[in-house]
């Protein structure tokens, strides 16, 4: 459509939607109770910065924590998706009206937060203490070698 000025907006949201869909799919496989952090102030000037900081922190956690290869790979892929989407969001900022910009920020921040919660959810499942084992995802035992 020639009269639709925000094609990049759609591309950016598609990046988020793809990652969000992956999170939902994996979340169905790993139903771990998740502690939800506070949402950033959607109207605040630093909200998008907070979301970006959360993504950077996830990348650090993926390197620093003793996570399984599956979860480590998932976190890195998620961070790559988010960074690509964030880059697009900043690119379209200049060309958007105020209403579209606010809508874009709300989508970006909300989905960043959801993704950060999902990653925390996986990390909790891998690092949970023995006394909380009933709350954690129970992985099947590996087959015994003879």
Coordinates of C-alpha atoms in Angstrom, one line a residue:
X1 CA 0.0 0.0 0.0
X2 CA 1.5 3.3 -1.1
X3 CA -0.3 5.4 1.5
X4 CA 1.1 3.3 4.4
X5 CA 4.1 5.3 5.7
X6 CA 5.4 2.9 8.4
X7 CA 6.5 -0.3 6.6
X8 CA 9.5 -0.4 8.9
X9 CA 7.1 -0.3 11.8
X10 CA 5.5 -3.5 10.6
X11 CA 8.9 -5.1 10.0
X12 CA 10.0 -4.2 13.5
X13 CA 6.9 -5.7 15.1
X14 CA 7.3 -8.8 13.0
X15 CA 10.7 -9.3 14.5
X16 CA 9.2 -9.0 18.0
X17 CA 6.2 -11.2 17.1
X18 CA 8.5 -13.9 15.8
X19 CA 10.5 -13.9 19.0
X20 CA 7.4 -13.7 21.1
X21 CA 5.9 -16.6 19.3
X22 CA 9.1 -18.6 20.0
X23 CA 8.9 -17.7 23.6
X24 CA 5.2 -18.8 23.8
X25 CA 6.1 -22.1 22.1
X26 CA 9.0 -22.9 24.4
X27 CA 6.9 -21.7 27.4
X28 CA 4.4 -24.4 26.6
X29 CA 7.2 -27.0 26.7
X30 CA 8.7 -25.6 29.9
X31 CA 5.8 -24.6 32.2
X32 CA 7.9 -23.0 35.0
X33 CA 6.5 -20.6 37.5
X34 CA 7.9 -17.2 36.7
X35 CA 8.5 -14.2 39.1
X36 CA 7.4 -11.1 37.2
X37 CA 9.5 -8.0 37.5
X38 CA 7.8 -4.6 37.6
X39 CA 6.9 -3.1 34.2
X40 CA 8.9 0.0 33.3
X41 CA 6.9 3.3 33.1
X42 CA 5.6 3.2 29.5
X43 CA 5.3 7.0 29.4
X44 CA 8.8 7.6 31.0
X45 CA 11.6 9.0 28.8
X46 CA 13.9 6.2 29.8
X47 CA 11.5 3.3 29.3
X48 CA 13.0 2.1 26.0
X49 CA 16.5 2.5 27.5
X50 CA 15.4 0.3 30.4
X51 CA 14.1 -2.4 28.0
X52 CA 17.4 -2.2 26.1
X53 CA 19.3 -2.6 29.3
X54 CA 17.3 -5.7 30.1
X55 CA 18.3 -7.2 26.8
X56 CA 22.0 -6.4 27.5
X57 CA 21.7 -8.0 30.9
X58 CA 20.1 -11.2 29.3
X59 CA 23.1 -11.4 27.0
X60 CA 25.5 -11.2 30.0
X61 CA 23.5 -13.9 31.8
X62 CA 23.6 -16.2 28.8
X63 CA 27.4 -16.0 29.1
X64 CA 27.8 -16.0 32.9
X65 CA 25.3 -18.5 34.2
X66 CA 25.8 -22.3 34.2
X67 CA 22.9 -22.9 31.8
X68 CA 22.2 -25.8 29.5
X69 CA 23.2 -25.4 25.8
X70 CA 19.6 -25.2 24.8
X71 CA 18.7 -22.3 27.1
X72 CA 22.0 -20.5 26.4
X73 CA 21.3 -20.8 22.6
X74 CA 17.7 -19.6 23.1
X75 CA 18.8 -16.6 25.1
X76 CA 21.4 -15.6 22.5
X77 CA 19.0 -15.9 19.6
X78 CA 16.4 -13.9 21.6
X79 CA 18.9 -11.1 22.2
X80 CA 19.8 -11.0 18.5
X81 CA 16.1 -10.7 17.5
X82 CA 15.6 -8.0 20.1
X83 CA 18.6 -6.0 19.0
X84 CA 17.6 -6.2 15.4
X85 CA 14.1 -5.0 16.3
X86 CA 15.4 -2.2 18.5
X87 CA 17.6 -1.0 15.7
X88 CA 14.6 -0.8 13.4
X89 CA 12.5 1.0 16.1
X90 CA 15.1 3.7 16.4
X91 CA 15.3 4.1 12.6
X92 CA 11.6 4.7 12.3
X93 CA 11.3 7.1 15.2
X94 CA 12.2 10.1 13.0
X95 CA 9.4 9.4 10.5
X96 CA 6.5 8.8 12.8
X97 CA 3.8 11.0 14.2
X98 CA 3.4 11.3 17.9
X99 CA 0.5 8.8 18.1
X100 CA 2.3 6.1 16.1
X101 CA 5.5 6.7 18.1
X102 CA 3.7 6.1 21.4
X103 CA 2.0 3.0 20.0
X104 CA 5.4 1.8 18.8
X105 CA 7.1 2.4 22.2
X106 CA 4.3 0.6 24.1
X107 CA 4.6 -2.5 21.8
X108 CA 8.4 -2.5 22.0
X109 CA 8.6 -2.1 25.8
X110 CA 5.8 -4.5 26.5
X111 CA 7.3 -7.2 24.3
X112 CA 10.8 -6.6 25.6
X113 CA 9.5 -7.0 29.1
X114 CA 7.6 -10.2 28.3
X115 CA 10.7 -11.7 26.7
X116 CA 12.9 -10.7 29.7
X117 CA 10.3 -12.4 31.9
X118 CA 10.5 -15.5 29.8
X119 CA 14.2 -15.6 30.0
X120 CA 14.2 -15.2 33.8
X121 CA 11.6 -18.0 33.8
X122 CA 14.1 -20.3 32.0
X123 CA 17.0 -19.2 34.2
X124 CA 15.0 -19.9 37.3
X125 CA 14.2 -23.4 36.0
X126 CA 17.8 -24.2 35.6
X127 CA 19.2 -22.6 38.8
X128 CA 16.4 -23.5 41.2
X129 CA 17.5 -24.8 44.6
X130 CA 16.7 -28.3 45.8
X131 CA 14.2 -27.2 48.4
X132 CA 12.1 -25.6 45.7
X133 CA 12.3 -28.5 43.3
X134 CA 8.5 -29.1 43.3
X135 CA 8.2 -25.6 41.7
X136 CA 10.8 -26.3 39.0
X137 CA 10.5 -27.9 35.7
X138 CA 11.4 -31.6 36.0
X139 CA 13.7 -32.7 33.2
X140 CA 13.6 -36.3 32.2
X141 CA 16.7 -38.2 33.4
X142 CA 19.3 -39.0 30.7
X143 CA 19.4 -42.6 29.6
X144 CA 21.9 -44.6 31.7
X145 CA 24.9 -45.9 29.8
X146 CA 25.8 -49.5 30.3

